[in-house]
Structure formats: C-alpha cells, structure tokens
Amino acid sequence: RGWKAGCRQLIGLDSCFLKCLLKSEFLTAVGRDTNNQMFTIVSAVVEMECTDSWVWFFNLLSNDLGLEDKYGYTIISDQQKGIEIAISDILSRVEHRNCARHVFANWSMRKIGKSYECDFGRL
C-alpha cells in the first residue's frame, strides 16, 4: 500500500550474491517516494538468478501491486540474467529500461584497449 500511495510509478530491480554456506541470490525491488528516497517494495532470496527465478518474483510482484495489464509503469534494471524474458512474459505492458550507469560501464569495459574510429561523412 505504501508504494502505491506515495511512490512514483517506477520500480528499480537489482540482485546480488549471498556468499554464505548456501550460495544464493538476493533479489530486490525498490521505488522512489516523493522526497526522492528509496522505498523497498519487496525482497526475496532465490537459489540462483535465472529466468525462472525472475518469473516467480514478477508473478508475486504483479499480483501484490496490481500491475497486471496496466500501462504507465516503468522497470529499471541492470541487465540481469533472464529479466527481459520474465518481464515480457509476466508484465508485457510495463516499460523496461536498462540503467544508464550500467550500460555505460559495460560499454566502457568493452572499449578498453581498443581504438574506434567513426567516419562522420558516411553517417
């Protein structure tokens, strides 16, 4: 109820490794409230990050928040494994965007040690 009442229609997703006796992943969904503060929507521990884990996570998230068949919501993620497939299957009308910081970091890492030239006359 708190997310629906006081947050923007934006959901940020992330995951991280849990390095303990049982290797697993921690999935979390957060929102931003009107004071631009993070608001934790839901968190879950799964065996591993894969399409099945994200489908299970999105099923629960969409049912709890009432996101089924609605427009106007945006999900931001950092290109986790299987997330695009899960979003298109479960939340087909929700807009999905990749985090600009992660896209830039991934692009920069591929560019290290390489020289790229662009022929602007051909564009």
Tab-separated table of N, CA, C and O in Angstrom:
chain	number	residue	atom	x	y	z
A	1	ARG	N	0.824	-1.204	0.000
A	1	ARG	CA	0.000	0.000	0.000
A	1	ARG	C	0.861	1.257	0.000
A	1	ARG	O	0.489	2.245	-0.587
A	2	GLY	N	2.013	1.197	0.690
A	2	GLY	CA	2.885	2.363	0.772
A	2	GLY	C	3.435	2.769	-0.571
A	2	GLY	O	3.498	3.955	-0.897
A	3	TRP	N	3.825	1.812	-1.392
A	3	TRP	CA	4.363	2.124	-2.711
A	3	TRP	C	3.285	2.743	-3.591
A	3	TRP	O	3.527	3.744	-4.258
A	4	LYS	N	2.098	2.169	-3.588
A	4	LYS	CA	1.019	2.693	-4.416
A	4	LYS	C	0.565	4.077	-3.969
A	4	LYS	O	0.190	4.907	-4.780
A	5	ALA	N	0.623	4.338	-2.668
A	5	ALA	CA	0.133	5.605	-2.135
A	5	ALA	C	1.136	6.745	-2.272
A	5	ALA	O	0.735	7.894	-2.453
A	6	GLY	N	2.429	6.437	-2.189
A	6	GLY	CA	3.372	7.542	-2.111
A	6	GLY	C	4.583	7.493	-3.011
A	6	GLY	O	5.482	8.311	-2.871
A	7	CYS	N	4.627	6.567	-3.951
A	7	CYS	CA	5.813	6.460	-4.807
A	7	CYS	C	5.467	6.685	-6.270
A	7	CYS	O	4.321	6.581	-6.684
A	8	ARG	N	6.515	6.991	-7.021
A	8	ARG	CA	6.369	7.140	-8.468
A	8	ARG	C	6.099	5.773	-9.085
A	8	ARG	O	6.394	4.751	-8.488
A	9	GLN	N	5.604	5.771	-10.301
A	9	GLN	CA	5.305	4.514	-10.993
A	9	GLN	C	6.570	3.964	-11.649
A	9	GLN	O	6.625	3.682	-12.834
A	10	LEU	N	7.597	3.824	-10.837
A	10	LEU	CA	8.910	3.384	-11.271
A	10	LEU	C	9.401	2.325	-10.290
A	10	LEU	O	9.329	2.522	-9.077
A	11	ILE	N	9.891	1.212	-10.823
A	11	ILE	CA	10.408	0.131	-9.983
A	11	ILE	C	11.835	-0.167	-10.411
A	11	ILE	O	12.083	-0.439	-11.594
A	12	GLY	N	12.746	-0.102	-9.477
A	12	GLY	CA	14.136	-0.460	-9.722
A	12	GLY	C	14.404	-1.865	-9.226
A	12	GLY	O	13.993	-2.232	-8.134
A	13	LEU	N	15.072	-2.671	-10.047
A	13	LEU	CA	15.369	-4.056	-9.696
A	13	LEU	C	16.868	-4.273	-9.618
A	13	LEU	O	17.623	-3.703	-10.394
A	14	ASP	N	17.272	-5.120	-8.685
A	14	ASP	CA	18.680	-5.481	-8.592
A	14	ASP	C	18.798	-6.832	-7.911
A	14	ASP	O	17.854	-7.305	-7.274
A	15	SER	N	19.955	-7.424	-8.057
A	15	SER	CA	20.236	-8.685	-7.385
A	15	SER	C	21.688	-8.671	-6.938
A	15	SER	O	22.500	-7.908	-7.460
A	16	CYS	N	21.984	-9.490	-5.962
A	16	CYS	CA	23.363	-9.622	-5.513
A	16	CYS	C	23.580	-11.034	-4.986
A	16	CYS	O	22.638	-11.723	-4.602
A	17	PHE	N	24.834	-11.451	-4.975
A	17	PHE	CA	25.193	-12.774	-4.475
A	17	PHE	C	25.167	-12.772	-2.957
A	17	PHE	O	25.573	-11.806	-2.325
A	18	LEU	N	24.712	-13.855	-2.388
A	18	LEU	CA	24.819	-14.077	-0.953
A	18	LEU	C	25.916	-15.119	-0.764
A	18	LEU	O	25.772	-16.271	-1.173
A	19	LYS	N	27.026	-14.676	-0.219
A	19	LYS	CA	28.180	-15.566	-0.057
A	19	LYS	C	28.182	-16.131	1.353
A	19	LYS	O	28.807	-15.603	2.254
A	20	CYS	N	27.451	-17.189	1.519
A	20	CYS	CA	27.363	-17.851	2.812
A	20	CYS	C	27.402	-19.356	2.562
A	20	CYS	O	27.752	-19.801	1.473
A	21	LEU	N	27.046	-20.111	3.550
A	21	LEU	CA	27.080	-21.560	3.427
A	21	LEU	C	26.269	-22.042	2.220
A	21	LEU	O	26.718	-22.877	1.451
A	22	LEU	N	25.074	-21.513	2.063
A	22	LEU	CA	24.233	-21.849	0.911
A	22	LEU	C	24.337	-20.727	-0.107
A	22	LEU	O	23.835	-19.630	0.104
A	23	LYS	N	24.985	-20.977	-1.213
A	23	LYS	CA	25.125	-19.955	-2.259
A	23	LYS	C	23.744	-19.647	-2.832
A	23	LYS	O	23.003	-20.540	-3.219
A	24	SER	N	23.403	-18.381	-2.858
A	24	SER	CA	22.090	-17.972	-3.363
A	24	SER	C	22.154	-16.536	-3.843
A	24	SER	O	23.203	-15.903	-3.801
A	25	GLU	N	21.024	-16.034	-4.311
A	25	GLU	CA	20.901	-14.661	-4.817
A	25	GLU	C	19.827	-13.920	-4.040
A	25	GLU	O	18.818	-14.500	-3.646
A	26	PHE	N	20.039	-12.636	-3.864
A	26	PHE	CA	19.101	-11.755	-3.185
A	26	PHE	C	18.502	-10.829	-4.235
A	26	PHE	O	19.214	-10.036	-4.855
A	27	LEU	N	17.203	-10.952	-4.495
A	27	LEU	CA	16.504	-10.102	-5.455
A	27	LEU	C	15.734	-9.034	-4.695
A	27	LEU	O	15.140	-9.317	-3.663
A	28	THR	N	15.760	-7.819	-5.214
A	28	THR	CA	15.018	-6.748	-4.550
A	28	THR	C	14.393	-5.798	-5.568
A	28	THR	O	14.924	-5.609	-6.663
A	29	ALA	N	13.258	-5.242	-5.185
A	29	ALA	CA	12.560	-4.229	-5.980
A	29	ALA	C	12.381	-3.005	-5.093
A	29	ALA	O	11.934	-3.121	-3.955
A	30	VAL	N	12.760	-1.839	-5.618
A	30	VAL	CA	12.631	-0.596	-4.857
A	30	VAL	C	11.915	0.445	-5.698
A	30	VAL	O	11.888	0.379	-6.917
A	31	GLY	N	11.344	1.418	-5.016
A	31	GLY	CA	10.700	2.547	-5.665
A	31	GLY	C	11.293	3.835	-5.124
A	31	GLY	O	12.158	3.830	-4.257
A	32	ARG	N	10.829	4.959	-5.654
A	32	ARG	CA	11.238	6.281	-5.182
A	32	ARG	C	9.995	7.023	-4.714
A	32	ARG	O	9.003	7.113	-5.429
A	33	ASP	N	10.083	7.581	-3.501
A	33	ASP	CA	8.928	8.314	-2.995
A	33	ASP	C	9.006	9.773	-3.422
A	33	ASP	O	9.893	10.177	-4.170
A	34	THR	N	8.082	10.589	-2.948
A	34	THR	CA	8.017	11.991	-3.363
A	34	THR	C	9.189	12.812	-2.850
A	34	THR	O	9.466	13.887	-3.370
A	35	ASN	N	9.905	12.329	-1.843
A	35	ASN	CA	11.111	13.005	-1.342
A	35	ASN	C	12.371	12.457	-1.991
A	35	ASN	O	13.470	12.711	-1.532
A	36	ASN	N	12.220	11.671	-3.050
A	36	ASN	CA	13.312	11.057	-3.786
A	36	ASN	C	14.108	10.064	-2.935
A	36	ASN	O	15.276	9.851	-3.162
A	37	GLN	N	13.459	9.487	-1.947
A	37	GLN	CA	14.082	8.478	-1.097
A	37	GLN	C	13.702	7.084	-1.603
A	37	GLN	O	12.630	6.896	-2.171
A	38	MET	N	14.588	6.112	-1.386
A	38	MET	CA	14.293	4.749	-1.808
A	38	MET	C	13.275	4.111	-0.875
A	38	MET	O	13.327	4.295	0.327
A	39	PHE	N	12.358	3.374	-1.467
A	39	PHE	CA	11.300	2.687	-0.745
A	39	PHE	C	11.365	1.216	-1.155
A	39	PHE	O	11.127	0.880	-2.314
A	40	THR	N	11.706	0.338	-0.223
A	40	THR	CA	11.791	-1.084	-0.540
A	40	THR	C	10.390	-1.652	-0.726
A	40	THR	O	9.549	-1.559	0.159
A	41	ILE	N	10.153	-2.232	-1.880
A	41	ILE	CA	8.862	-2.828	-2.186
A	41	ILE	C	8.849	-4.282	-1.746
A	41	ILE	O	7.971	-4.714	-1.018
A	42	VAL	N	9.830	-5.045	-2.201
A	42	VAL	CA	9.894	-6.466	-1.870
A	42	VAL	C	11.322	-6.967	-2.052
A	42	VAL	O	12.072	-6.442	-2.868
A	43	SER	N	11.675	-7.977	-1.291
A	43	SER	CA	12.967	-8.655	-1.409
A	43	SER	C	12.728	-10.143	-1.308
A	43	SER	O	11.783	-10.593	-0.654
A	44	ALA	N	13.589	-10.912	-1.957
A	44	ALA	CA	13.454	-12.370	-1.924
A	44	ALA	C	14.821	-13.012	-2.096
A	44	ALA	O	15.716	-12.441	-2.719
A	45	VAL	N	14.968	-14.188	-1.525
A	45	VAL	CA	16.175	-14.984	-1.706
A	45	VAL	C	15.817	-16.163	-2.592
A	45	VAL	O	14.846	-16.876	-2.334
A	46	VAL	N	16.598	-16.347	-3.676
A	46	VAL	CA	16.373	-17.447	-4.610
A	46	VAL	C	17.653	-18.253	-4.752
A	46	VAL	O	18.743	-17.785	-4.418
A	47	GLU	N	17.500	-19.467	-5.252
A	47	GLU	CA	18.655	-20.350	-5.397
A	47	GLU	C	19.685	-19.771	-6.360
A	47	GLU	O	20.878	-19.779	-6.093
A	48	MET	N	19.209	-19.283	-7.521
A	48	MET	CA	20.108	-18.654	-8.485
A	48	MET	C	19.314	-17.689	-9.352
A	48	MET	O	18.097	-17.789	-9.464
A	49	GLU	N	20.033	-16.759	-9.948
A	49	GLU	CA	19.406	-15.774	-10.814
A	49	GLU	C	19.230	-16.386	-12.199
A	49	GLU	O	20.200	-16.689	-12.884
A	50	CYS	N	17.997	-16.581	-12.581
A	50	CYS	CA	17.687	-17.155	-13.884
A	50	CYS	C	16.276	-16.707	-14.270
A	50	CYS	O	15.582	-16.047	-13.492
A	51	THR	N	15.859	-17.074	-15.445
A	51	THR	CA	14.540	-16.676	-15.917
A	51	THR	C	13.434	-17.179	-14.996
A	51	THR	O	12.502	-16.434	-14.676
A	52	ASP	N	13.532	-18.419	-14.540
A	52	ASP	CA	12.503	-18.973	-13.653
A	52	ASP	C	12.388	-18.196	-12.347
A	52	ASP	O	11.285	-17.961	-11.852
A	53	SER	N	13.523	-17.784	-11.783
A	53	SER	CA	13.502	-17.002	-10.543
A	53	SER	C	12.833	-15.652	-10.756
A	53	SER	O	12.032	-15.210	-9.930
A	54	TRP	N	13.172	-14.992	-11.880
A	54	TRP	CA	12.573	-13.696	-12.165
A	54	TRP	C	11.083	-13.827	-12.484
A	54	TRP	O	10.289	-12.965	-12.094
A	55	VAL	N	10.663	-14.891	-13.165
A	55	VAL	CA	9.242	-15.104	-13.441
A	55	VAL	C	8.478	-15.261	-12.130
A	55	VAL	O	7.420	-14.655	-11.930
A	56	TRP	N	8.998	-16.076	-11.220
A	56	TRP	CA	8.371	-16.262	-9.902
A	56	TRP	C	8.281	-14.924	-9.168
A	56	TRP	O	7.242	-14.568	-8.626
A	57	PHE	N	9.383	-14.159	-9.172
A	57	PHE	CA	9.445	-12.867	-8.500
A	57	PHE	C	8.416	-11.896	-9.079
A	57	PHE	O	7.680	-11.235	-8.351
A	58	PHE	N	8.330	-11.812	-10.416
A	58	PHE	CA	7.387	-10.895	-11.066
A	58	PHE	C	5.943	-11.314	-10.886
A	58	PHE	O	5.058	-10.458	-10.823
A	59	ASN	N	5.676	-12.604	-10.833
A	59	ASN	CA	4.311	-13.060	-10.553
A	59	ASN	C	3.841	-12.545	-9.207
A	59	ASN	O	2.734	-12.017	-9.076
A	60	LEU	N	4.679	-12.688	-8.193
A	60	LEU	CA	4.322	-12.199	-6.860
A	60	LEU	C	4.205	-10.679	-6.844
A	60	LEU	O	3.268	-10.119	-6.283
A	61	LEU	N	5.160	-10.001	-7.467
A	61	LEU	CA	5.170	-8.535	-7.504
A	61	LEU	C	3.932	-7.988	-8.217
A	61	LEU	O	3.265	-7.085	-7.707
A	62	SER	N	3.612	-8.541	-9.373
A	62	SER	CA	2.459	-8.035	-10.126
A	62	SER	C	1.143	-8.314	-9.405
A	62	SER	O	0.234	-7.485	-9.429
A	63	ASN	N	1.028	-9.457	-8.760
A	63	ASN	CA	-0.194	-9.759	-8.007
A	63	ASN	C	-0.340	-8.845	-6.795
A	63	ASN	O	-1.424	-8.336	-6.519
A	64	ASP	N	0.739	-8.636	-6.069
A	64	ASP	CA	0.684	-7.806	-4.864
A	64	ASP	C	0.433	-6.337	-5.177
A	64	ASP	O	-0.269	-5.645	-4.439
A	65	LEU	N	1.018	-5.834	-6.261
A	65	LEU	CA	0.877	-4.420	-6.599
A	65	LEU	C	-0.260	-4.151	-7.583
A	65	LEU	O	-0.574	-2.999	-7.858
A	66	GLY	N	-0.842	-5.185	-8.133
A	66	GLY	CA	-1.919	-4.998	-9.105
A	66	GLY	C	-1.420	-4.421	-10.410
A	66	GLY	O	-2.062	-3.536	-10.981
A	67	LEU	N	-0.305	-4.911	-10.919
A	67	LEU	CA	0.278	-4.376	-12.147
A	67	LEU	C	-0.222	-5.073	-13.406
A	67	LEU	O	0.151	-4.678	-14.498
A	68	GLU	N	-1.013	-6.101	-13.277
A	68	GLU	CA	-1.447	-6.870	-14.437
A	68	GLU	C	-2.184	-5.991	-15.435
A	68	GLU	O	-3.089	-5.258	-15.077
A	69	ASP	N	-1.781	-6.100	-16.689
A	69	ASP	CA	-2.461	-5.425	-17.800
A	69	ASP	C	-2.639	-3.923	-17.593
A	69	ASP	O	-3.663	-3.353	-17.956
A	70	LYS	N	-1.648	-3.277	-17.026
A	70	LYS	CA	-1.728	-1.824	-16.854
A	70	LYS	C	-0.535	-1.154	-17.517
A	70	LYS	O	0.566	-1.671	-17.507
A	71	TYR	N	-0.783	0.015	-18.060
A	71	TYR	CA	0.259	0.830	-18.653
A	71	TYR	C	0.744	1.838	-17.624
A	71	TYR	O	0.127	2.030	-16.583
A	72	GLY	N	1.838	2.523	-17.938
A	72	GLY	CA	2.284	3.632	-17.112
A	72	GLY	C	3.361	3.287	-16.107
A	72	GLY	O	3.899	4.171	-15.470
A	73	TYR	N	3.704	2.029	-15.957
A	73	TYR	CA	4.758	1.642	-15.026
A	73	TYR	C	6.051	1.406	-15.790
A	73	TYR	O	6.049	0.948	-16.926
A	74	THR	N	7.163	1.727	-15.152
A	74	THR	CA	8.474	1.526	-15.745
A	74	THR	C	9.338	0.720	-14.794
A	74	THR	O	9.346	0.980	-13.594
A	75	ILE	N	10.071	-0.232	-15.342
A	75	ILE	CA	11.016	-1.035	-14.572
A	75	ILE	C	12.412	-0.732	-15.083
A	75	ILE	O	12.659	-0.739	-16.294
A	76	ILE	N	13.330	-0.461	-14.152
A	76	ILE	CA	14.729	-0.204	-14.485
A	76	ILE	C	15.569	-1.315	-13.872
A	76	ILE	O	15.424	-1.643	-12.699
A	77	SER	N	16.459	-1.892	-14.684
A	77	SER	CA	17.330	-2.953	-14.188
A	77	SER	C	18.720	-2.804	-14.798
A	77	SER	O	18.941	-1.972	-15.668
A	78	ASP	N	19.628	-3.652	-14.330
A	78	ASP	CA	20.993	-3.588	-14.860
A	78	ASP	C	21.337	-4.845	-15.653
A	78	ASP	O	22.376	-5.431	-15.489
A	79	GLN	N	20.469	-5.239	-16.541
A	79	GLN	CA	20.673	-6.331	-17.488
A	79	GLN	C	20.949	-7.666	-16.802
A	79	GLN	O	21.835	-8.404	-17.200
A	80	GLN	N	20.179	-7.997	-15.783
A	80	GLN	CA	20.345	-9.269	-15.112
A	80	GLN	C	19.938	-10.419	-16.025
A	80	GLN	O	19.188	-10.237	-16.976
A	81	LYS	N	20.424	-11.598	-15.684
A	81	LYS	CA	20.146	-12.792	-16.478
A	81	LYS	C	18.662	-13.138	-16.436
A	81	LYS	O	18.089	-13.295	-15.379
A	82	GLY	N	18.059	-13.251	-17.602
A	82	GLY	CA	16.685	-13.710	-17.710
A	82	GLY	C	15.611	-12.691	-17.413
A	82	GLY	O	14.427	-12.994	-17.514
A	83	ILE	N	15.998	-11.472	-17.085
A	83	ILE	CA	14.992	-10.495	-16.655
A	83	ILE	C	14.118	-10.004	-17.812
A	83	ILE	O	12.922	-9.798	-17.637
A	84	GLU	N	14.692	-9.834	-18.988
A	84	GLU	CA	13.908	-9.341	-20.126
A	84	GLU	C	12.823	-10.333	-20.528
A	84	GLU	O	11.693	-9.949	-20.828
A	85	ILE	N	13.161	-11.613	-20.508
A	85	ILE	CA	12.182	-12.650	-20.847
A	85	ILE	C	11.052	-12.662	-19.823
A	85	ILE	O	9.873	-12.729	-20.178
A	86	ALA	N	11.406	-12.587	-18.554
A	86	ALA	CA	10.404	-12.610	-17.482
A	86	ALA	C	9.480	-11.399	-17.555
A	86	ALA	O	8.264	-11.531	-17.378
A	87	ILE	N	10.032	-10.228	-17.825
A	87	ILE	CA	9.211	-9.020	-17.923
A	87	ILE	C	8.247	-9.129	-19.103
A	87	ILE	O	7.061	-8.827	-18.974
A	88	SER	N	8.743	-9.576	-20.255
A	88	SER	CA	7.860	-9.677	-21.425
A	88	SER	C	6.773	-10.734	-21.226
A	88	SER	O	5.675	-10.598	-21.744
A	89	ASP	N	7.069	-11.790	-20.453
A	89	ASP	CA	6.064	-12.832	-20.194
A	89	ASP	C	5.023	-12.402	-19.175
A	89	ASP	O	3.830	-12.624	-19.359
A	90	ILE	N	5.443	-11.806	-18.086
A	90	ILE	CA	4.551	-11.508	-16.963
A	90	ILE	C	3.976	-10.102	-17.038
A	90	ILE	O	2.797	-9.878	-16.809
A	91	LEU	N	4.821	-9.124	-17.345
A	91	LEU	CA	4.391	-7.717	-17.356
A	91	LEU	C	4.595	-7.124	-18.743
A	91	LEU	O	5.384	-6.198	-18.940
A	92	SER	N	3.872	-7.636	-19.705
A	92	SER	CA	4.095	-7.255	-21.100
A	92	SER	C	3.814	-5.786	-21.394
A	92	SER	O	4.388	-5.215	-22.310
A	93	ARG	N	2.984	-5.135	-20.618
A	93	ARG	CA	2.650	-3.731	-20.872
A	93	ARG	C	3.490	-2.756	-20.059
A	93	ARG	O	3.350	-1.554	-20.212
A	94	VAL	N	4.338	-3.269	-19.221
A	94	VAL	CA	5.221	-2.412	-18.421
A	94	VAL	C	6.452	-2.084	-19.257
A	94	VAL	O	7.009	-2.940	-19.938
A	95	GLU	N	6.863	-0.844	-19.215
A	95	GLU	CA	8.041	-0.421	-19.968
A	95	GLU	C	9.305	-0.833	-19.215
A	95	GLU	O	9.425	-0.610	-18.007
A	96	HIS	N	10.258	-1.439	-19.920
A	96	HIS	CA	11.511	-1.883	-19.304
A	96	HIS	C	12.673	-1.080	-19.879
A	96	HIS	O	12.822	-0.965	-21.086
A	97	ARG	N	13.492	-0.529	-19.002
A	97	ARG	CA	14.667	0.240	-19.387
A	97	ARG	C	15.874	-0.274	-18.618
A	97	ARG	O	15.750	-0.753	-17.489
A	98	ASN	N	17.053	-0.154	-19.246
A	98	ASN	CA	18.294	-0.530	-18.580
A	98	ASN	C	18.904	0.690	-17.913
A	98	ASN	O	18.828	1.801	-18.443
A	99	CYS	N	19.519	0.479	-16.778
A	99	CYS	CA	20.156	1.548	-16.026
A	99	CYS	C	21.297	2.147	-16.851
A	99	CYS	O	22.186	1.432	-17.312
A	100	ALA	N	21.277	3.456	-17.049
A	100	ALA	CA	22.270	4.132	-17.889
A	100	ALA	C	23.686	3.966	-17.341
A	100	ALA	O	24.634	3.801	-18.106
A	101	ARG	N	23.837	3.964	-16.040
A	101	ARG	CA	25.168	3.808	-15.447
A	101	ARG	C	25.751	2.442	-15.786
A	101	ARG	O	26.924	2.323	-16.133
A	102	HIS	N	24.938	1.403	-15.732
A	102	HIS	CA	25.416	0.058	-16.048
A	102	HIS	C	25.677	-0.112	-17.540
A	102	HIS	O	26.633	-0.763	-17.928
A	103	VAL	N	24.830	0.455	-18.378
A	103	VAL	CA	25.049	0.383	-19.820
A	103	VAL	C	26.367	1.065	-20.170
A	103	VAL	O	27.185	0.520	-20.919
A	104	PHE	N	26.602	2.247	-19.615
A	104	PHE	CA	27.851	2.962	-19.877
A	104	PHE	C	29.059	2.185	-19.369
A	104	PHE	O	30.069	2.066	-20.057
A	105	ALA	N	28.963	1.620	-18.161
A	105	ALA	CA	30.081	0.850	-17.601
A	105	ALA	C	30.376	-0.379	-18.461
A	105	ALA	O	31.544	-0.683	-18.726
A	106	ASN	N	29.338	-1.077	-18.903
A	106	ASN	CA	29.537	-2.248	-19.752
A	106	ASN	C	30.138	-1.862	-21.090
A	106	ASN	O	31.025	-2.530	-21.608
A	107	TRP	N	29.680	-0.760	-21.665
A	107	TRP	CA	30.204	-0.303	-22.940
A	107	TRP	C	31.659	0.135	-22.792
A	107	TRP	O	32.495	-0.169	-23.613
A	108	SER	N	31.978	0.827	-21.707
A	108	SER	CA	33.343	1.295	-21.466
A	108	SER	C	34.300	0.135	-21.279
A	108	SER	O	35.441	0.182	-21.736
A	109	MET	N	33.865	-0.923	-20.601
A	109	MET	CA	34.730	-2.084	-20.378
A	109	MET	C	35.069	-2.784	-21.686
A	109	MET	O	36.170	-3.272	-21.865
A	110	ARG	N	34.151	-2.813	-22.622
A	110	ARG	CA	34.411	-3.440	-23.917
A	110	ARG	C	35.357	-2.603	-24.761
A	110	ARG	O	36.026	-3.107	-25.640
A	111	LYS	N	35.391	-1.315	-24.491
A	111	LYS	CA	36.166	-0.391	-25.305
A	111	LYS	C	37.621	-0.272	-24.843
A	111	LYS	O	38.456	0.211	-25.578
A	112	ILE	N	37.939	-0.718	-23.631
A	112	ILE	CA	39.291	-0.569	-23.093
A	112	ILE	C	40.296	-1.278	-23.996
A	112	ILE	O	40.127	-2.430	-24.369
A	113	GLY	N	41.356	-0.582	-24.344
A	113	GLY	CA	42.417	-1.161	-25.153
A	113	GLY	C	42.108	-1.198	-26.640
A	113	GLY	O	42.921	-1.651	-27.419
A	114	LYS	N	40.962	-0.723	-27.048
A	114	LYS	CA	40.596	-0.729	-28.463
A	114	LYS	C	40.478	0.711	-28.936
A	114	LYS	O	40.159	1.606	-28.172
A	115	SER	N	40.725	0.896	-30.178
A	115	SER	CA	40.585	2.215	-30.771
A	115	SER	C	39.440	2.163	-31.779
A	115	SER	O	39.425	1.310	-32.657
A	116	TYR	N	38.500	3.065	-31.646
A	116	TYR	CA	37.373	3.115	-32.556
A	116	TYR	C	37.437	4.410	-33.356
A	116	TYR	O	37.739	5.465	-32.832
A	117	GLU	N	37.162	4.277	-34.632
A	117	GLU	CA	37.116	5.452	-35.491
A	117	GLU	C	35.735	5.541	-36.111
A	117	GLU	O	35.109	4.531	-36.395
A	118	CYS	N	35.284	6.746	-36.300
A	118	CYS	CA	33.978	6.939	-36.899
A	118	CYS	C	34.136	7.874	-38.086
A	118	CYS	O	34.756	8.926	-37.986
A	119	ASP	N	33.606	7.457	-39.205
A	119	ASP	CA	33.633	8.283	-40.406
A	119	ASP	C	32.315	9.042	-40.456
A	119	ASP	O	31.292	8.518	-40.890
A	120	PHE	N	32.329	10.294	-39.964
A	120	PHE	CA	31.105	11.076	-39.891
A	120	PHE	C	30.556	11.450	-41.268
A	120	PHE	O	29.388	11.750	-41.407
A	121	GLY	N	31.410	11.399	-42.296
A	121	GLY	CA	30.947	11.685	-43.636
A	121	GLY	C	30.002	10.621	-44.165
A	121	GLY	O	29.195	10.872	-45.046
A	122	ARG	N	30.098	9.413	-43.624
A	122	ARG	CA	29.255	8.310	-44.089
A	122	ARG	C	27.948	8.221	-43.324
A	122	ARG	O	27.070	7.475	-43.694
A	123	LEU	N	27.808	8.949	-42.233
A	123	LEU	CA	26.585	8.863	-41.416
A	123	LEU	C	25.432	9.585	-42.037
A	123	LEU	O	25.372	10.534	-42.565
